[in-house]
Tab-separated table of C-alpha atoms in Angstrom:
chain	number	residue	atom	x	y	z
A	1	MET	CA	0.000	0.000	0.000
A	2	LYS	CA	2.790	2.391	0.990
A	3	LYS	CA	4.775	1.482	-2.153
A	4	ALA	CA	1.752	2.121	-4.382
A	5	PHE	CA	1.233	5.512	-2.736
A	6	ILE	CA	4.876	6.500	-3.346
A	7	ILE	CA	4.659	5.453	-7.026
A	8	THR	CA	1.447	7.459	-7.438
A	9	LEU	CA	3.062	10.490	-5.770
A	10	LEU	CA	6.156	10.298	-7.979
A	11	HIS	CA	3.945	9.994	-11.054
A	12	PHE	CA	1.981	13.063	-9.969
A	13	ILE	CA	5.183	15.048	-9.379
A	14	ALA	CA	6.531	14.043	-12.816
A	15	LEU	CA	3.310	15.120	-14.524
A	16	ASN	CA	3.377	18.397	-12.620
A	17	LEU	CA	6.979	19.081	-13.643
A	18	TYR	CA	6.100	18.278	-17.255
A	19	ALA	CA	3.179	20.703	-17.139
A	20	GLN	CA	5.396	23.418	-15.657
A	21	LYS	CA	7.817	23.149	-18.590
A	22	GLU	CA	5.078	23.193	-21.214
A	23	PHE	CA	3.982	26.242	-23.172
A	24	THR	CA	1.132	26.738	-25.641
A	25	ILE	CA	0.789	28.705	-28.859
A	26	ARG	CA	-2.693	29.327	-30.262
A	27	GLY	CA	-3.295	30.942	-33.621
A	28	THR	CA	-6.294	32.413	-35.404
A	29	VAL	CA	-5.452	33.437	-38.964
A	30	ALA	CA	-7.386	34.404	-42.088
A	31	ASN	CA	-6.485	34.005	-45.771
A	32	VAL	CA	-4.388	30.922	-45.037
A	33	GLU	CA	-5.343	27.777	-46.927
A	34	ASP	CA	-6.718	24.925	-44.794
A	35	GLY	CA	-4.196	22.105	-44.674
A	36	SER	CA	-1.223	24.454	-44.340
A	37	ILE	CA	1.028	23.353	-41.493
A	38	PHE	CA	2.403	25.568	-38.733
A	39	HIS	CA	5.886	24.326	-37.779
A	40	LEU	CA	7.624	25.291	-34.549
A	41	THR	CA	11.348	24.537	-34.704
A	42	ARG	CA	14.414	24.657	-32.519
A	43	SER	CA	17.781	25.602	-33.974
A	44	VAL	CA	20.565	23.112	-33.231
A	45	GLY	CA	23.665	24.596	-34.808
A	46	ARG	CA	22.694	25.256	-38.437
A	47	VAL	CA	19.833	22.743	-38.430
A	48	LEU	CA	16.162	23.465	-37.653
A	49	ILE	CA	14.423	20.597	-35.848
A	50	THR	CA	10.616	20.577	-35.671
A	51	ILE	CA	9.482	20.218	-32.058
A	52	ALA	CA	5.739	20.758	-32.640
A	53	GLN	CA	3.365	21.263	-35.552
A	54	ASP	CA	-0.337	21.572	-36.279
A	55	THR	CA	-2.465	21.613	-39.428
A	56	ILE	CA	-4.478	24.792	-39.875
A	57	VAL	CA	-8.222	24.068	-40.011
A	58	ASN	CA	-10.787	26.870	-40.281
A	59	GLY	CA	-7.990	29.337	-39.663
A	60	LYS	CA	-7.009	27.873	-36.297
A	61	PHE	CA	-4.026	25.957	-34.937
A	62	THR	CA	-2.586	25.025	-31.531
A	63	VAL	CA	0.837	23.658	-30.606
A	64	ASN	CA	2.213	22.542	-27.246
A	65	ALA	CA	5.889	21.985	-26.530
A	66	GLN	CA	8.413	22.203	-23.719
A	67	THR	CA	11.410	24.336	-22.852
A	68	ASP	CA	14.029	23.953	-20.122
A	69	LYS	CA	15.223	27.535	-20.506
A	70	GLU	CA	14.003	30.632	-18.735
A	71	VAL	CA	13.464	32.232	-22.160
A	72	GLU	CA	14.138	30.411	-25.450
A	73	LYS	CA	14.098	31.704	-29.011
A	74	LEU	CA	12.385	29.341	-31.449
A	75	GLU	CA	11.645	29.644	-35.158
A	76	ALA	CA	8.248	29.198	-36.794
A	77	PHE	CA	7.262	28.854	-40.433
A	78	LEU	CA	4.293	27.801	-42.572
A	79	TRP	CA	4.349	24.871	-44.973
A	80	GLY	CA	1.811	24.680	-47.782
A	81	LYS	CA	1.168	25.289	-51.482
A	82	LYS	CA	0.907	29.068	-51.175
A	83	CYS	CA	3.110	29.597	-48.101
A	84	SER	CA	6.349	31.528	-48.335
A	85	GLY	CA	8.567	29.522	-45.978
A	86	MET	CA	9.910	32.675	-44.321
A	87	ILE	CA	10.824	32.267	-40.655
A	88	ARG	CA	9.462	34.202	-37.658
A	89	HIS	CA	11.096	34.196	-34.221
A	90	ILE	CA	8.907	33.225	-31.275
A	91	TYR	CA	10.195	33.563	-27.696
A	92	VAL	CA	8.856	31.069	-25.178
A	93	SER	CA	9.136	30.170	-21.491
A	94	SER	CA	7.661	27.524	-19.214
A	95	GLY	CA	3.932	27.880	-18.605
A	96	LEU	CA	3.550	30.646	-21.186
A	97	GLN	CA	0.487	30.996	-23.412
A	98	ILE	CA	1.027	32.869	-26.673
A	99	ASN	CA	-1.734	34.081	-28.960
A	100	ILE	CA	-1.207	34.743	-32.659
A	101	GLN	CA	-3.551	36.777	-34.848
A	102	GLY	CA	-3.180	37.289	-38.587
A	103	ASP	CA	-5.059	37.999	-41.806
A	104	SER	CA	-2.256	37.185	-44.250
A	105	LEU	CA	-0.524	34.022	-45.428
A	106	TYR	CA	2.786	35.727	-44.602
A	107	ILE	CA	3.973	34.809	-41.118
A	108	PHE	CA	6.014	38.008	-40.820
A	109	ASP	CA	2.706	39.897	-40.998
A	110	TRP	CA	1.169	38.151	-37.987
A	111	ASN	CA	0.738	39.730	-34.558
A	112	ILE	CA	2.336	37.681	-31.763
A	113	GLU	CA	0.825	38.544	-28.380
A	114	SER	CA	3.135	37.698	-25.482
A	115	ASN	CA	4.126	39.142	-22.121
A	116	LEU	CA	7.813	38.399	-22.741
A	117	LYS	CA	9.863	41.557	-23.311
A	118	GLU	CA	12.007	39.659	-25.824
A	119	GLN	CA	8.984	39.005	-28.023
A	120	LYS	CA	7.883	42.621	-27.799
A	121	GLU	CA	11.363	43.775	-28.855
A	122	ASP	CA	11.469	41.306	-31.739
A	123	ASN	CA	8.005	42.472	-32.835
A	124	SER	CA	9.412	46.014	-33.095
A	125	PHE	CA	12.219	44.869	-35.380
A	126	ASN	CA	9.762	42.812	-37.417
A	127	ALA	CA	7.415	45.798	-37.888
A	128	ALA	CA	10.288	48.060	-38.967
A	129	ALA	CA	11.464	45.573	-41.613
A	130	ASN	CA	7.973	44.593	-42.785
A	131	LEU	CA	8.093	46.366	-46.160
A	132	SER	CA	11.438	44.796	-47.027
A	133	TYR	CA	10.014	41.370	-46.140
A	134	TYR	CA	7.189	41.927	-48.644
A	135	LYS	CA	9.750	42.854	-51.310
A	136	GLN	CA	11.829	39.760	-50.558
A	137	GLU	CA	8.732	37.595	-50.796
A	138	ARG	CA	7.640	39.008	-54.173
A	139	ILE	CA	11.147	38.720	-55.610
A	140	ASN	CA	11.572	35.142	-54.379
A	141	GLN	CA	8.235	34.153	-55.921
A	142	GLU	CA	9.270	35.624	-59.271
A	143	ARG	CA	12.693	33.976	-59.125
A	144	ASN	CA	11.057	30.610	-58.411
A	145	GLU	CA	8.977	30.951	-61.592
A	146	TRP	CA	12.100	31.607	-63.648
A	147	PHE	CA	13.874	28.667	-61.976
A	148	LYS	CA	11.020	26.454	-63.194
A	149	VAL	CA	11.845	27.536	-66.762
A	150	ILE	CA	15.529	26.732	-66.239
A	151	GLU	CA	14.685	23.253	-64.935
A	152	SER	CA	11.972	22.526	-67.522
A	153	SER	CA	12.801	19.879	-70.108
A	154	LYS	CA	10.426	21.656	-72.527
A	155	ALA	CA	12.242	25.016	-72.392
A	156	THR	CA	14.471	25.973	-75.316
A	157	LYS	CA	18.098	26.972	-74.945
A	158	LYS	CA	17.143	30.606	-75.569
A	159	GLU	CA	14.352	30.481	-72.966
A	160	ARG	CA	16.737	29.057	-70.375
A	161	LYS	CA	19.278	31.762	-71.152
A	162	ILE	CA	16.669	34.487	-70.651
A	163	ALA	CA	15.515	32.792	-67.426
A	164	ARG	CA	19.083	32.755	-66.054
A	165	GLN	CA	19.499	36.440	-66.913
A	166	MET	CA	16.248	37.219	-65.112
A	167	THR	CA	17.211	35.258	-61.978
A	168	ASP	CA	20.558	37.086	-61.901
A	169	SER	CA	18.831	40.461	-62.239
A	170	LEU	CA	16.323	39.600	-59.544
A	171	LEU	CA	19.135	38.504	-57.243
A	172	ILE	CA	20.547	42.045	-57.377
A	173	ILE	CA	17.121	43.449	-56.455
A	174	LEU	CA	16.825	40.858	-53.660
A	175	ARG	CA	20.120	42.033	-52.172
A	176	GLU	CA	18.784	45.581	-52.201
A	177	ALA	CA	15.720	44.387	-50.270
A	178	HIS	CA	18.002	42.659	-47.765
A	179	ASN	CA	19.937	45.901	-47.334
A	180	GLU	CA	16.663	47.727	-46.654
A	181	MET	CA	15.975	45.145	-43.932
A	182	TYR	CA	19.411	45.714	-42.375
A	183	LYS	CA	18.879	49.479	-42.484
A	184	ALA	CA	15.581	49.009	-40.614
A	185	PHE	CA	17.371	46.928	-37.961
A	186	ILE	CA	20.036	49.616	-37.573
A	187	GLU	CA	17.440	52.348	-37.081
A	188	VAL	CA	15.657	50.385	-34.336
A	189	MET	CA	18.957	49.443	-32.646
A	190	LYS	CA	19.919	53.112	-32.478
A	191	ASP	CA	17.290	53.815	-29.805
A	192	THR	CA	17.050	50.368	-28.192
A	193	PRO	CA	19.079	49.239	-25.146
A	194	ILE	CA	21.444	46.323	-25.691
A	195	SER	CA	19.561	43.098	-24.963
A	196	THR	CA	19.398	39.482	-26.124
A	197	VAL	CA	17.277	40.468	-29.134
A	198	TRP	CA	19.530	43.452	-29.898
A	199	MET	CA	22.544	41.098	-29.892
A	200	ASP	CA	20.708	38.718	-32.237
A	201	LYS	CA	20.211	41.541	-34.743
A	202	LEU	CA	23.853	42.579	-34.450
A	203	TYR	CA	24.767	38.980	-35.212
A	204	ASP	CA	22.579	39.145	-38.357
A	205	LEU	CA	24.419	42.313	-39.394
A	206	SER	CA	27.789	40.673	-38.745
A	207	VAL	CA	26.842	37.715	-40.987
A	208	ALA	CA	25.962	40.137	-43.784
A	209	TYR	CA	29.225	42.008	-43.112
A	210	ARG	CA	31.143	38.755	-43.502
A	211	TYR	CA	29.345	37.176	-46.450
A	212	THR	CA	27.628	39.869	-48.538
A	213	ALA	CA	29.621	41.541	-51.287
A	214	GLY	CA	29.012	45.285	-51.269
A	215	PHE	CA	27.373	45.303	-47.822
A	216	PRO	CA	26.789	49.040	-47.212
A	217	TYR	CA	26.680	49.108	-43.404
A	218	HIS	CA	30.227	48.179	-42.389
A	219	ASN	CA	30.759	51.309	-40.290
A	220	GLU	CA	27.421	51.076	-38.473
A	221	THR	CA	27.939	47.382	-37.688
A	222	LEU	CA	31.434	47.998	-36.295
A	223	ALA	CA	30.199	51.009	-34.292
A	224	TYR	CA	27.455	48.921	-32.661
A	225	PHE	CA	29.945	46.164	-31.856
A	226	ASN	CA	32.197	48.711	-30.154
A	227	ARG	CA	29.269	49.659	-27.893
A	228	LEU	CA	29.412	46.220	-26.275
A	229	THR	CA	31.036	45.748	-22.881
A	230	LYS	CA	33.852	43.230	-22.386
A	231	GLU	CA	31.339	40.893	-20.755
A	232	GLN	CA	28.958	41.135	-23.726
A	233	LYS	CA	31.792	40.494	-26.186
A	234	ALA	CA	32.783	37.426	-24.158
A	235	THR	CA	29.345	35.763	-24.484
A	236	PRO	CA	28.990	32.949	-27.066
A	237	ILE	CA	27.096	35.212	-29.490
A	238	GLY	CA	29.509	38.077	-28.826
A	239	LYS	CA	32.429	35.847	-29.809
A	240	LYS	CA	30.653	34.794	-33.018
A	241	ILE	CA	30.015	38.431	-33.915
A	242	ALA	CA	33.689	39.261	-33.308
A	243	ILE	CA	34.797	36.432	-35.595
A	244	ASN	CA	32.466	37.590	-38.381
A	245	LEU	CA	33.712	41.168	-38.139
A	246	SER	CA	37.402	40.249	-38.073
A	247	SER	CA	37.485	37.895	-41.043
A	248	ARG	CA	37.055	39.279	-44.520
A	249	SER	CA	40.148	37.731	-46.111
A	250	LYS	CA	40.185	34.341	-47.802
A	251	VAL	CA	42.560	32.052	-49.638
A	252	ASN	CA	42.693	32.144	-53.431
A	253	PRO	CA	43.907	29.800	-56.182
A	254	GLY	CA	47.700	29.609	-55.963
A	255	ASP	CA	47.779	30.075	-52.171
A	256	LYS	CA	48.944	27.344	-49.819
A	257	MET	CA	46.200	25.283	-48.234
A	258	ILE	CA	45.182	26.103	-44.677
A	259	ASP	CA	45.218	23.252	-42.171
A	260	ALA	CA	43.530	22.712	-38.790
A	261	ASN	CA	42.809	20.170	-36.084
A	262	LEU	CA	40.222	17.869	-37.656
A	263	TYR	CA	38.350	15.096	-35.867
A	264	ASP	CA	36.777	11.960	-37.298
A	265	LEU	CA	33.572	10.341	-36.008
A	266	GLU	CA	35.536	8.440	-33.343
A	267	GLY	CA	37.200	11.625	-32.112
A	268	LYS	CA	40.652	10.857	-33.558
A	269	LEU	CA	42.747	13.865	-34.611
A	270	HIS	CA	43.756	14.367	-38.268
A	271	TYR	CA	45.344	16.991	-40.524
A	272	LEU	CA	45.013	17.747	-44.228
A	273	ALA	CA	48.808	17.484	-44.421
A	274	GLU	CA	48.432	13.695	-43.992
A	275	LEU	CA	46.903	13.579	-47.477
A	276	LYS	CA	49.617	15.461	-49.389
A	277	GLY	CA	50.835	13.592	-52.465
A	278	LYS	CA	47.281	13.290	-53.827
A	279	TYR	CA	44.779	15.892	-54.931
A	280	ILE	CA	42.453	16.874	-52.087
A	281	LEU	CA	38.815	17.866	-52.603
A	282	LEU	CA	37.322	19.702	-49.619
A	283	ASP	CA	33.531	19.387	-49.440
A	284	PHE	CA	31.965	21.945	-47.083
A	285	TRP	CA	28.477	20.717	-46.188
A	286	SER	CA	25.632	20.590	-43.668
A	287	SER	CA	22.883	18.048	-43.065
A	288	GLY	CA	20.275	20.787	-43.583
A	289	CYS	CA	21.586	21.660	-47.068
A	290	GLY	CA	19.563	19.920	-49.802
A	291	PRO	CA	22.131	20.290	-52.620
A	292	CYS	CA	24.847	18.985	-50.267
A	293	ILE	CA	22.898	15.762	-49.775
A	294	MET	CA	22.045	15.568	-53.494
A	295	SER	CA	25.777	15.614	-54.310
A	296	ILE	CA	26.608	12.494	-52.252
A	297	PRO	CA	25.924	9.880	-54.991
A	298	GLU	CA	28.119	11.776	-57.455
A	299	MET	CA	30.789	12.188	-54.778
A	300	LYS	CA	30.869	8.396	-54.542
A	301	GLU	CA	31.402	8.218	-58.321
A	302	VAL	CA	34.252	10.719	-58.101
A	303	GLN	CA	35.856	8.803	-55.244
A	304	GLU	CA	35.728	5.531	-57.160
A	305	LYS	CA	36.973	7.019	-60.443
A	306	TYR	CA	39.918	8.908	-58.896
A	307	LYS	CA	40.692	6.756	-55.835
A	308	ASP	CA	44.391	6.516	-56.787
A	309	LYS	CA	44.801	10.275	-57.320
A	310	LEU	CA	42.273	12.037	-55.077
A	311	SER	CA	41.314	12.200	-51.406
A	312	ILE	CA	37.884	13.657	-50.571
A	313	VAL	CA	37.397	15.359	-47.199
A	314	SER	CA	33.867	16.356	-46.185
A	315	LEU	CA	33.838	19.125	-43.551
A	316	SER	CA	30.554	19.628	-41.716
A	317	SER	CA	29.421	22.912	-40.191
A	318	ASP	CA	26.902	21.114	-37.949
A	319	VAL	CA	27.265	20.719	-34.205
A	320	GLU	CA	28.802	17.362	-33.375
A	321	SER	CA	25.585	15.521	-32.462
A	322	ILE	CA	23.803	16.531	-35.699
A	323	TRP	CA	26.925	15.778	-37.758
A	324	LYS	CA	27.192	12.256	-36.353
A	325	GLU	CA	23.498	11.573	-36.875
A	326	ALA	CA	23.652	12.769	-40.510
A	327	SER	CA	26.854	10.827	-41.178
A	328	ALA	CA	25.243	7.594	-39.977
A	329	LYS	CA	22.297	8.239	-42.278
A	330	HIS	CA	24.219	9.103	-45.456
A	331	GLN	CA	27.134	6.665	-45.120
A	332	MET	CA	29.981	8.681	-46.598
A	333	THR	CA	32.768	6.352	-47.711
A	334	TRP	CA	35.538	8.989	-47.766
A	335	TYR	CA	37.162	11.158	-45.092
A	336	ASN	CA	34.435	12.809	-43.028
A	337	TRP	CA	35.930	15.233	-40.507
A	338	ASN	CA	34.889	18.162	-38.344
A	339	ASP	CA	36.971	20.994	-36.864
A	340	ARG	CA	34.302	21.480	-34.126
A	341	LYS	CA	34.073	25.189	-34.899
A	342	GLU	CA	30.964	25.147	-37.127
A	343	THR	CA	31.424	28.164	-39.480
A	344	SER	CA	34.146	29.848	-37.420
A	345	GLY	CA	37.074	27.593	-38.363
A	346	LEU	CA	38.054	26.351	-41.818
A	347	TYR	CA	34.754	27.620	-43.225
A	348	LEU	CA	35.923	31.107	-42.324
A	349	LYS	CA	39.499	30.655	-43.511
A	350	TYR	CA	38.464	29.294	-46.913
A	351	GLY	CA	35.935	32.095	-47.442
A	352	VAL	CA	32.900	29.802	-47.565
A	353	ARG	CA	29.766	31.918	-48.092
A	354	GLY	CA	27.291	29.298	-49.252
A	355	ILE	CA	27.193	25.517	-49.261
A	356	PRO	CA	27.912	23.153	-50.771
A	357	HIS	CA	31.323	24.703	-51.322
A	358	TYR	CA	34.307	22.913	-52.811
A	359	VAL	CA	38.039	23.551	-52.736
A	360	LEU	CA	40.443	21.511	-54.876
A	361	ILE	CA	44.037	21.312	-53.617
A	362	SER	CA	47.051	20.086	-55.583
A	363	PRO	CA	49.266	17.166	-54.440
A	364	LYS	CA	51.792	19.813	-53.305
A	365	GLY	CA	49.248	21.545	-51.087
A	366	LYS	CA	48.317	24.560	-53.213
A	367	ILE	CA	44.781	25.635	-53.989
A	368	ILE	CA	43.742	24.968	-57.593
A	369	ALA	CA	40.093	26.057	-57.556
A	370	SER	CA	37.259	27.100	-55.230
A	371	TRP	CA	33.541	27.206	-56.101
A	372	SER	CA	30.064	27.029	-54.583
A	373	GLY	CA	26.878	25.199	-55.581
A	374	TYR	CA	26.069	21.818	-57.022
A	375	GLY	CA	24.513	20.655	-60.287
A	376	LYS	CA	24.287	17.194	-61.804
A	377	ASP	CA	27.639	15.928	-63.196
A	378	GLN	CA	29.353	19.140	-62.065
A	379	LEU	CA	31.859	17.402	-59.807
A	380	LEU	CA	32.820	14.841	-62.436
A	381	LYS	CA	33.358	17.589	-65.015
A	382	LYS	CA	35.463	19.642	-62.585
A	383	MET	CA	37.680	16.669	-61.779
A	384	GLU	CA	38.111	15.844	-65.491
A	385	LYS	CA	39.208	19.444	-66.031
A	386	PHE	CA	41.701	19.753	-63.184
A	387	ILE	CA	43.072	16.307	-62.386
A	388	LYS	CA	45.804	15.239	-64.761
């Protein structure tokens, strides 16, 4: 009897603790197609993992999830035929109930009602950048239509050429819309005290500073970074911002390769120098990158065709747990290493801006070529061109 009572008590305590960690998000939205799915995700390194989702029916959805943090930033997006896929930040805490109201299929247009100051701050940034979000959405929709022409087997060579020219032109306009967004962030930051959300926006600016050619707000970004205290610069996000702002140089063809401490899946230490004497193909990838995963079968072909002349080294930007999980799933049969620095190590030193990214190194350790993106048979053609 006493034992049964203790078990019942422990069960009650466990349920109570579970309930204390749980939060709820309820949404009422118009002009969103029934069947669209509201995804709530958690960022683990560079990968978004869905922790809760609900199908929108009659404009309503509800999700319940848990958090162990006092305040946690999550990402939400809509999935459906007419949904944009843009992400909205939602701040949560244990026991919190969040209400969402909207009359648009664009999640950045929705009103998120919350008593968390972080959400209120993020809402201010979102409102300031709203017009640029609309521009980005329209441009992305138009680019997607032109991409369909490029990928269509029925399109003529001339039609594909025009489509590529249009996507390139639209990309320039898209960058302008991004710059308008960054300008909006800067204006809000000017009159906002430094906070967690403020630091997040400075991180966004630092990423653009590092990766975007012609980024027009170098001085403003550096000035805001210099406003940080030593303690703020020493936080994990402060360190990432510092790395982004201090690294604008990269290696070029003809330069010597850059080496680092690299770890395999068992934790053993390796160096690129071990592979000198053969060509080396560096494959910068992430488990959340579709083209990276699409390239794996062709990578296997390349490895088999050039096994006597070439060593392939895949370098993941994922946190270690995600990297190991993805590696087990995709079964890479070549060197698969990680410098444990995500995008702050070799990614930074080799000037990687987008993935997949490839660097081909000569048997003597000098860089031959560096390029981004993947298309069918591209790797085989590159190797035929460069490997003698």
